[in-house]
Every structure is written in C-alpha cells, then in structure tokens.
C-alpha cells in the first residue's frame, strides 16, 4: 500500500534472478471447510482500521508483517485496541478466534513516513503476535519455517484481500523471480490490500512450510505484478526470543469496530500496494 518505486529491485545486488516461465498461475478461493484442509492455520488479522493476513507458527504465535501493527504513530497496543486473529476464516465463520495480547516487531524496522518502500523496511518487516490462549483445535496446525528454496521451485501465496475478505485465496504457480543481498526476495504473485503479512508457502516433503511473507508490491512499467518479502529463519528465531523476554501487557480493550469490505488503514506507513511509476 506504500508507493513502490520501480527502481527498488535494481537498487539491490541480485544473488540470482529467475527468468519468467510459462507455467500458468491458478487462483482458488477456499470457501468451505473441506477446501480449507491444510490451510486452516492461515487467518485474517482484524484491527480497528483494517485487516492483514497472518499464519500460526506456534500454537499461540502468529507471523505477519510489521507494518500491519506498526503504523506511523507507533506500535499498536492490544490493551487499547482489539486485535483479533481469525484462523480459517470463511464466509463469516472462523475455525478458531483469538485475541492478540502482545506484539513484537523487528527492532530495526522503521517506517519512512515518505510513502516509499526501502530495502531496510522490507527485510525487517516482520512481527509476531501472541494470542490470549493457544489454538489446539483439530486440524489447525502451526507451520514450520522453510530455510532456503530451489531456484526451480514454484510457491503458493495464501491471502485475504480487498474484494475477497471473506475467503482465503490461494495463488498457485507463483515464481520466486529474484533474491537480493540482504535477504530480500521478489515474487510475481498478485497481492492487494489485506495481503500484507500473507505467507508464501512451499511444499517440503509433502508438508506446507512458510518460505516468506508479503511486505509490499506494485506493478512495473509493463503492468506486471511484483511483490517483495524477506528471508525468515534468523529473523523469526530472534523475534521468538524477544517475545519471551518482553513484558506481558495488561488488557483493557476499548471496543471493536467491525471491518467492512474496502476499509483499510489510511496511515501512510501501511500503504503497500499501489501502481508503480510508469504503470
């Protein structure tokens, strides 16, 4: 939702670039309990001013993007604003619902406030949300983090978004197009408002594992979609330590506003999906 400069990708030293392949990308909306099989631990994160996508990586921990929970005014406070994780949300029904009680973000993440995405913002755009109680519901199993990816592999983006707020959407056949120094990765997936924090999956020995999450994106001069994420293993491990060592906040909710279709945060720090210059 922030303005994505076309030169962003060119600003990094590419480790390798994957050429565009002809494999078709397939988009599926998961609107029934049966269709959600295997994807139950992806959910919608509802906040007073909008929503993002997140995924369980432990029974009580959700992985998402830092800019979802850290707008320009500072880190969101679950004690003052109700933040809810809705696992397996589909057509108004949640497989599990939990309140968020604590948030930690990468301490080096800093929104610029200028409407531009920087490499530092992308590589550090990670947050963990602690839930008020673990989710042990049958079938809702946390995902492991995948360390490394073959340049021949395709990935799957699982996200909620504008125009599809009530059903999880899978985009199969996305390509990991490039990896840049500093741990930034580029995909050709089609992301939109609400897709921030969405997990990018790869099947590893038959199991779904999270390779990256979506930070932001836009279109290049040809109109092709581009989204950016980051390497996760080291960052996630550091945030887990930070979560364990940070004090537990008190809860004093001031109410909850239901999010309607098309609502989103108007703060500049969370605008991550718009058309790039020349698009």
mmCIF file of C-alpha atoms in Angstrom:
data_model
loop_
_atom_site.group_PDB
_atom_site.id
_atom_site.type_symbol
_atom_site.label_atom_id
_atom_site.label_comp_id
_atom_site.label_asym_id
_atom_site.label_seq_id
_atom_site.Cartn_x
_atom_site.Cartn_y
_atom_site.Cartn_z
ATOM 1 C CA UNK A 1 0.000 0.000 0.000
ATOM 2 C CA UNK A 2 3.066 2.261 0.109
ATOM 3 C CA UNK A 3 4.355 3.677 -3.165
ATOM 4 C CA UNK A 4 6.707 1.186 -4.786
ATOM 5 C CA UNK A 5 9.475 2.759 -6.849
ATOM 6 C CA UNK A 6 10.253 0.787 -9.992
ATOM 7 C CA UNK A 7 13.950 1.136 -9.294
ATOM 8 C CA UNK A 8 13.588 -0.663 -5.948
ATOM 9 C CA UNK A 9 14.579 -4.052 -7.291
ATOM 10 C CA UNK A 10 17.508 -2.569 -9.187
ATOM 11 C CA UNK A 11 18.870 -0.991 -6.026
ATOM 12 C CA UNK A 12 19.969 -4.321 -4.604
ATOM 13 C CA UNK A 13 22.783 -6.587 -5.693
ATOM 14 C CA UNK A 14 20.993 -9.596 -7.174
ATOM 15 C CA UNK A 15 22.121 -13.014 -5.953
ATOM 16 C CA UNK A 16 20.204 -14.643 -8.761
ATOM 17 C CA UNK A 17 17.238 -13.851 -10.975
ATOM 18 C CA UNK A 18 14.761 -16.478 -12.121
ATOM 19 C CA UNK A 19 13.533 -15.923 -15.704
ATOM 20 C CA UNK A 20 9.801 -15.713 -16.300
ATOM 21 C CA UNK A 21 8.359 -19.160 -17.012
ATOM 22 C CA UNK A 22 5.197 -20.018 -18.908
ATOM 23 C CA UNK A 23 3.615 -22.106 -16.146
ATOM 24 C CA UNK A 24 0.065 -20.935 -15.504
ATOM 25 C CA UNK A 25 -0.800 -19.411 -12.149
ATOM 26 C CA UNK A 26 -4.019 -20.787 -10.693
ATOM 27 C CA UNK A 27 -6.152 -18.899 -8.172
ATOM 28 C CA UNK A 28 -8.550 -20.755 -5.846
ATOM 29 C CA UNK A 29 -10.921 -19.364 -3.232
ATOM 30 C CA UNK A 30 -11.337 -21.630 -0.214
ATOM 31 C CA UNK A 31 -14.956 -21.171 0.837
ATOM 32 C CA UNK A 32 -15.751 -24.481 2.546
ATOM 33 C CA UNK A 33 -14.304 -26.461 5.446
ATOM 34 C CA UNK A 34 -13.192 -29.172 3.060
ATOM 35 C CA UNK A 35 -11.425 -26.732 0.764
ATOM 36 C CA UNK A 36 -9.508 -25.312 3.748
ATOM 37 C CA UNK A 37 -7.890 -28.664 4.551
ATOM 38 C CA UNK A 38 -4.211 -27.955 5.200
ATOM 39 C CA UNK A 39 -4.714 -24.183 5.217
ATOM 40 C CA UNK A 40 -6.625 -23.851 8.487
ATOM 41 C CA UNK A 41 -3.758 -22.088 10.292
ATOM 42 C CA UNK A 42 -3.805 -19.120 7.893
ATOM 43 C CA UNK A 43 -6.118 -16.409 9.125
ATOM 44 C CA UNK A 44 -7.303 -12.830 8.921
ATOM 45 C CA UNK A 45 -5.986 -10.328 11.452
ATOM 46 C CA UNK A 46 -8.714 -7.786 12.182
ATOM 47 C CA UNK A 47 -7.853 -4.359 13.585
ATOM 48 C CA UNK A 48 -9.938 -1.245 14.107
ATOM 49 C CA UNK A 49 -8.608 0.376 10.932
ATOM 50 C CA UNK A 50 -8.282 -2.590 8.585
ATOM 51 C CA UNK A 51 -7.001 -6.121 8.294
ATOM 52 C CA UNK A 52 -3.937 -8.116 7.269
ATOM 53 C CA UNK A 53 -3.158 -11.799 6.747
ATOM 54 C CA UNK A 54 -1.189 -13.945 9.181
ATOM 55 C CA UNK A 55 -0.308 -17.560 9.907
ATOM 56 C CA UNK A 56 0.281 -19.656 13.012
ATOM 57 C CA UNK A 57 3.893 -20.687 13.557
ATOM 58 C CA UNK A 58 3.234 -21.921 17.116
ATOM 59 C CA UNK A 59 0.015 -22.708 18.972
ATOM 60 C CA UNK A 60 -0.096 -19.158 20.324
ATOM 61 C CA UNK A 61 2.069 -17.208 17.846
ATOM 62 C CA UNK A 62 1.028 -15.582 14.566
ATOM 63 C CA UNK A 63 3.513 -14.373 11.950
ATOM 64 C CA UNK A 64 2.656 -11.249 9.952
ATOM 65 C CA UNK A 65 4.170 -8.015 8.596
ATOM 66 C CA UNK A 66 5.442 -5.347 10.989
ATOM 67 C CA UNK A 67 3.778 -2.516 9.070
ATOM 68 C CA UNK A 68 0.377 -4.073 9.849
ATOM 69 C CA UNK A 69 0.872 -3.490 13.566
ATOM 70 C CA UNK A 70 3.251 -0.526 13.495
ATOM 71 C CA UNK A 71 1.734 2.410 11.605
ATOM 72 C CA UNK A 72 3.446 5.776 11.569
ATOM 73 C CA UNK A 73 2.162 6.642 15.042
ATOM 74 C CA UNK A 74 3.926 3.693 16.673
ATOM 75 C CA UNK A 75 3.275 0.105 17.694
ATOM 76 C CA UNK A 76 -0.365 -0.853 18.138
ATOM 77 C CA UNK A 77 -1.347 -1.546 21.755
ATOM 78 C CA UNK A 78 -3.583 -4.620 22.214
ATOM 79 C CA UNK A 79 -4.571 -3.162 25.570
ATOM 80 C CA UNK A 80 -6.240 -0.197 23.875
ATOM 81 C CA UNK A 81 -7.262 -1.629 20.501
ATOM 82 C CA UNK A 82 -8.797 -5.039 20.000
ATOM 83 C CA UNK A 83 -6.806 -7.111 17.503
ATOM 84 C CA UNK A 84 -8.262 -10.498 16.551
ATOM 85 C CA UNK A 85 -6.786 -13.480 14.714
ATOM 86 C CA UNK A 86 -9.443 -15.452 12.825
ATOM 87 C CA UNK A 87 -7.965 -18.804 11.801
ATOM 88 C CA UNK A 88 -9.503 -20.391 8.711
ATOM 89 C CA UNK A 89 -11.962 -17.538 8.252
ATOM 90 C CA UNK A 90 -14.513 -18.234 5.519
ATOM 91 C CA UNK A 91 -17.856 -16.555 4.864
ATOM 92 C CA UNK A 92 -18.222 -15.156 8.356
ATOM 93 C CA UNK A 93 -17.179 -18.343 10.168
ATOM 94 C CA UNK A 94 -13.852 -18.826 11.965
ATOM 95 C CA UNK A 95 -12.354 -22.215 12.738
ATOM 96 C CA UNK A 96 -10.770 -20.546 15.767
ATOM 97 C CA UNK A 97 -10.788 -16.985 17.102
ATOM 98 C CA UNK A 98 -8.256 -15.491 19.495
ATOM 99 C CA UNK A 99 -7.445 -12.016 20.759
ATOM 100 C CA UNK A 100 -3.901 -10.722 20.421
ATOM 101 C CA UNK A 101 -2.336 -9.809 23.776
ATOM 102 C CA UNK A 102 1.260 -8.977 22.864
ATOM 103 C CA UNK A 103 3.140 -7.808 19.761
ATOM 104 C CA UNK A 104 6.845 -7.780 18.973
ATOM 105 C CA UNK A 105 8.406 -6.428 15.798
ATOM 106 C CA UNK A 106 11.914 -6.471 14.417
ATOM 107 C CA UNK A 107 13.553 -3.667 16.438
ATOM 108 C CA UNK A 108 15.289 -2.352 13.321
ATOM 109 C CA UNK A 109 12.036 -1.877 11.383
ATOM 110 C CA UNK A 110 11.357 1.816 10.800
ATOM 111 C CA UNK A 111 8.614 3.204 8.535
ATOM 112 C CA UNK A 112 9.926 6.116 6.482
ATOM 113 C CA UNK A 113 6.718 8.150 6.515
ATOM 114 C CA UNK A 114 7.560 9.306 2.982
ATOM 115 C CA UNK A 115 5.371 6.873 1.045
ATOM 116 C CA UNK A 116 8.348 4.949 -0.339
ATOM 117 C CA UNK A 117 9.477 1.410 0.362
ATOM 118 C CA UNK A 118 13.141 0.922 1.175
ATOM 119 C CA UNK A 119 15.167 -2.252 1.253
ATOM 120 C CA UNK A 120 15.654 -1.917 5.003
ATOM 121 C CA UNK A 121 11.895 -1.723 5.524
ATOM 122 C CA UNK A 122 11.269 -4.902 3.532
ATOM 123 C CA UNK A 123 13.976 -7.032 5.109
ATOM 124 C CA UNK A 124 12.846 -6.090 8.640
ATOM 125 C CA UNK A 125 9.060 -6.051 8.012
ATOM 126 C CA UNK A 126 8.273 -8.932 10.387
ATOM 127 C CA UNK A 127 6.109 -9.174 13.505
ATOM 128 C CA UNK A 128 4.947 -11.858 15.915
ATOM 129 C CA UNK A 129 1.578 -11.690 17.666
ATOM 130 C CA UNK A 130 0.946 -13.618 20.870
ATOM 131 C CA UNK A 131 -2.589 -14.928 21.311
ATOM 132 C CA UNK A 132 -4.555 -14.924 24.543
ATOM 133 C CA UNK A 133 -4.626 -18.730 24.539
ATOM 134 C CA UNK A 134 -3.106 -21.485 22.365
ATOM 135 C CA UNK A 135 -5.099 -22.905 19.459
ATOM 136 C CA UNK A 136 -5.413 -26.673 19.839
ATOM 137 C CA UNK A 137 -8.417 -27.189 17.571
ATOM 138 C CA UNK A 138 -8.218 -30.312 15.430
ATOM 139 C CA UNK A 139 -6.643 -29.626 12.035
ATOM 140 C CA UNK A 140 -5.256 -26.189 12.895
ATOM 141 C CA UNK A 141 -1.565 -26.993 12.984
ATOM 142 C CA UNK A 142 1.196 -24.354 13.020
ATOM 143 C CA UNK A 143 3.531 -24.133 10.053
ATOM 144 C CA UNK A 144 7.291 -24.542 10.151
ATOM 145 C CA UNK A 145 9.626 -22.037 8.526
ATOM 146 C CA UNK A 146 11.480 -23.188 5.414
ATOM 147 C CA UNK A 147 15.174 -22.371 5.247
ATOM 148 C CA UNK A 148 16.159 -22.000 1.605
ATOM 149 C CA UNK A 149 14.418 -22.593 -1.721
ATOM 150 C CA UNK A 150 15.488 -24.037 -5.037
ATOM 151 C CA UNK A 151 15.508 -21.640 -7.958
ATOM 152 C CA UNK A 152 13.368 -24.107 -9.915
ATOM 153 C CA UNK A 153 10.583 -24.196 -7.355
ATOM 154 C CA UNK A 154 7.178 -22.571 -7.521
ATOM 155 C CA UNK A 155 5.467 -21.172 -4.438
ATOM 156 C CA UNK A 156 1.909 -20.635 -3.189
ATOM 157 C CA UNK A 157 0.580 -17.354 -1.816
ATOM 158 C CA UNK A 158 -2.265 -17.695 0.725
ATOM 159 C CA UNK A 159 -4.006 -14.409 1.493
ATOM 160 C CA UNK A 160 -7.118 -12.419 2.222
ATOM 161 C CA UNK A 161 -7.515 -9.149 0.362
ATOM 162 C CA UNK A 162 -9.729 -6.403 -0.970
ATOM 163 C CA UNK A 163 -12.670 -7.963 -2.801
ATOM 164 C CA UNK A 164 -12.041 -11.341 -1.140
ATOM 165 C CA UNK A 165 -12.190 -10.515 2.542
ATOM 166 C CA UNK A 166 -14.436 -13.465 3.385
ATOM 167 C CA UNK A 167 -12.435 -16.307 1.884
ATOM 168 C CA UNK A 168 -8.799 -17.327 1.844
ATOM 169 C CA UNK A 169 -7.388 -17.203 -1.680
ATOM 170 C CA UNK A 170 -4.551 -19.390 -2.922
ATOM 171 C CA UNK A 171 -2.391 -18.386 -5.841
ATOM 172 C CA UNK A 172 -0.533 -21.438 -7.047
ATOM 173 C CA UNK A 173 2.333 -21.282 -9.507
ATOM 174 C CA UNK A 174 3.880 -18.004 -8.358
ATOM 175 C CA UNK A 175 7.567 -17.751 -9.127
ATOM 176 C CA UNK A 176 10.403 -16.704 -6.904
ATOM 177 C CA UNK A 177 11.826 -14.357 -9.515
ATOM 178 C CA UNK A 178 14.824 -12.937 -7.687
ATOM 179 C CA UNK A 179 16.813 -12.962 -4.469
ATOM 180 C CA UNK A 180 18.771 -9.899 -3.416
ATOM 181 C CA UNK A 181 21.565 -9.300 -0.967
ATOM 182 C CA UNK A 182 20.289 -8.500 2.495
ATOM 183 C CA UNK A 183 17.660 -11.247 2.399
ATOM 184 C CA UNK A 184 15.026 -9.666 0.137
ATOM 185 C CA UNK A 185 13.047 -11.856 -2.257
ATOM 186 C CA UNK A 186 10.803 -10.991 -5.220
ATOM 187 C CA UNK A 187 7.736 -12.884 -6.477
ATOM 188 C CA UNK A 188 5.292 -12.442 -9.353
ATOM 189 C CA UNK A 189 2.229 -13.132 -7.176
ATOM 190 C CA UNK A 190 -0.883 -10.933 -7.358
ATOM 191 C CA UNK A 191 -1.247 -9.242 -3.955
ATOM 192 C CA UNK A 192 -3.579 -6.444 -2.924
ATOM 193 C CA UNK A 193 -4.865 -4.552 0.135
ATOM 194 C CA UNK A 194 -5.090 -7.010 3.032
ATOM 195 C CA UNK A 195 -2.383 -9.288 1.607
ATOM 196 C CA UNK A 196 0.269 -7.715 3.816
ATOM 197 C CA UNK A 197 1.812 -10.371 6.046
ATOM 198 C CA UNK A 198 0.437 -13.190 3.888
ATOM 199 C CA UNK A 199 2.547 -16.365 3.958
ATOM 200 C CA UNK A 200 4.314 -17.631 0.864
ATOM 201 C CA UNK A 201 4.436 -21.430 1.015
ATOM 202 C CA UNK A 202 6.467 -24.243 -0.463
ATOM 203 C CA UNK A 203 5.693 -27.922 -0.058
ATOM 204 C CA UNK A 204 8.644 -29.677 1.556
ATOM 205 C CA UNK A 205 8.429 -33.468 1.692
ATOM 206 C CA UNK A 206 4.677 -33.179 1.358
ATOM 207 C CA UNK A 207 4.242 -30.603 4.140
ATOM 208 C CA UNK A 208 3.441 -26.919 3.728
ATOM 209 C CA UNK A 209 6.184 -24.660 5.057
ATOM 210 C CA UNK A 210 6.452 -20.876 5.061
ATOM 211 C CA UNK A 211 9.284 -19.509 2.942
ATOM 212 C CA UNK A 212 8.488 -15.782 3.233
ATOM 213 C CA UNK A 213 5.727 -13.265 3.957
ATOM 214 C CA UNK A 214 4.492 -10.392 1.805
ATOM 215 C CA UNK A 215 5.774 -6.921 2.687
ATOM 216 C CA UNK A 216 4.604 -4.827 -0.277
ATOM 217 C CA UNK A 217 4.323 -4.636 -4.014
ATOM 218 C CA UNK A 218 3.018 -2.945 -7.106
ATOM 219 C CA UNK A 219 3.294 -3.075 -10.889
ATOM 220 C CA UNK A 220 6.278 -2.455 -13.133
ATOM 221 C CA UNK A 221 6.191 -0.378 -16.323
ATOM 222 C CA UNK A 222 4.645 -3.272 -18.256
ATOM 223 C CA UNK A 223 1.837 -3.736 -15.729
ATOM 224 C CA UNK A 224 3.249 -6.990 -14.352
ATOM 225 C CA UNK A 225 2.663 -7.638 -10.658
ATOM 226 C CA UNK A 226 5.657 -7.673 -8.330
ATOM 227 C CA UNK A 227 5.650 -8.381 -4.602
ATOM 228 C CA UNK A 228 8.513 -8.432 -2.140
ATOM 229 C CA UNK A 229 9.251 -10.408 1.001
ATOM 230 C CA UNK A 230 12.203 -11.449 3.083
ATOM 231 C CA UNK A 231 14.163 -14.441 4.374
ATOM 232 C CA UNK A 232 12.629 -15.625 7.632
ATOM 233 C CA UNK A 233 14.564 -18.206 9.683
ATOM 234 C CA UNK A 234 17.001 -15.964 11.544
ATOM 235 C CA UNK A 235 14.539 -13.097 11.967
ATOM 236 C CA UNK A 236 11.774 -15.344 13.297
ATOM 237 C CA UNK A 237 14.158 -17.016 15.762
ATOM 238 C CA UNK A 238 15.229 -13.597 17.058
ATOM 239 C CA UNK A 239 11.632 -12.425 17.441
ATOM 240 C CA UNK A 240 10.708 -15.543 19.409
ATOM 241 C CA UNK A 241 13.457 -14.706 21.900
ATOM 242 C CA UNK A 242 12.277 -11.113 22.005
ATOM 243 C CA UNK A 243 8.715 -12.300 22.649
ATOM 244 C CA UNK A 244 9.811 -14.492 25.565
ATOM 245 C CA UNK A 245 11.834 -11.676 27.123
ATOM 246 C CA UNK A 246 9.343 -8.839 26.700
ATOM 247 C CA UNK A 247 6.880 -7.968 29.472
ATOM 248 C CA UNK A 248 3.300 -9.151 29.173
ATOM 249 C CA UNK A 249 0.979 -6.144 28.678
ATOM 250 C CA UNK A 250 -2.242 -5.622 30.570
ATOM 251 C CA UNK A 251 -5.553 -5.913 28.707
ATOM 252 C CA UNK A 252 -8.100 -3.089 28.755
ATOM 253 C CA UNK A 253 -9.945 -3.193 25.454
ATOM 254 C CA UNK A 254 -11.844 -0.094 24.427
ATOM 255 C CA UNK A 255 -14.091 -1.818 21.909
ATOM 256 C CA UNK A 256 -14.035 -3.362 18.460
ATOM 257 C CA UNK A 257 -15.082 -1.964 15.128
ATOM 258 C CA UNK A 258 -16.285 -4.466 12.520
ATOM 259 C CA UNK A 259 -14.316 -4.125 9.312
ATOM 260 C CA UNK A 260 -16.305 -3.712 6.136
ATOM 261 C CA UNK A 261 -15.182 -4.522 2.606
ATOM 262 C CA UNK A 262 -12.710 -1.982 1.313
ATOM 263 C CA UNK A 263 -11.827 -0.428 4.672
ATOM 264 C CA UNK A 264 -8.138 -0.118 5.378
ATOM 265 C CA UNK A 265 -5.647 1.916 7.323
ATOM 266 C CA UNK A 266 -5.146 5.380 5.841
ATOM 267 C CA UNK A 267 -1.789 5.890 7.569
ATOM 268 C CA UNK A 268 0.996 6.335 5.017
ATOM 269 C CA UNK A 269 3.179 3.720 6.686
ATOM 270 C CA UNK A 270 0.764 0.908 5.791
ATOM 271 C CA UNK A 271 0.063 1.715 2.145
ATOM 272 C CA UNK A 272 1.964 -1.083 0.496
ATOM 273 C CA UNK A 273 0.140 -1.913 -2.741
ATOM 274 C CA UNK A 274 -0.254 0.697 -5.474
ATOM 275 C CA UNK A 275 0.798 1.120 -9.080
ATOM 276 C CA UNK A 276 4.488 1.799 -9.555
ATOM 277 C CA UNK A 277 5.679 4.798 -11.606
ATOM 278 C CA UNK A 278 5.237 4.176 -15.317
ATOM 279 C CA UNK A 279 2.487 1.566 -14.698
#
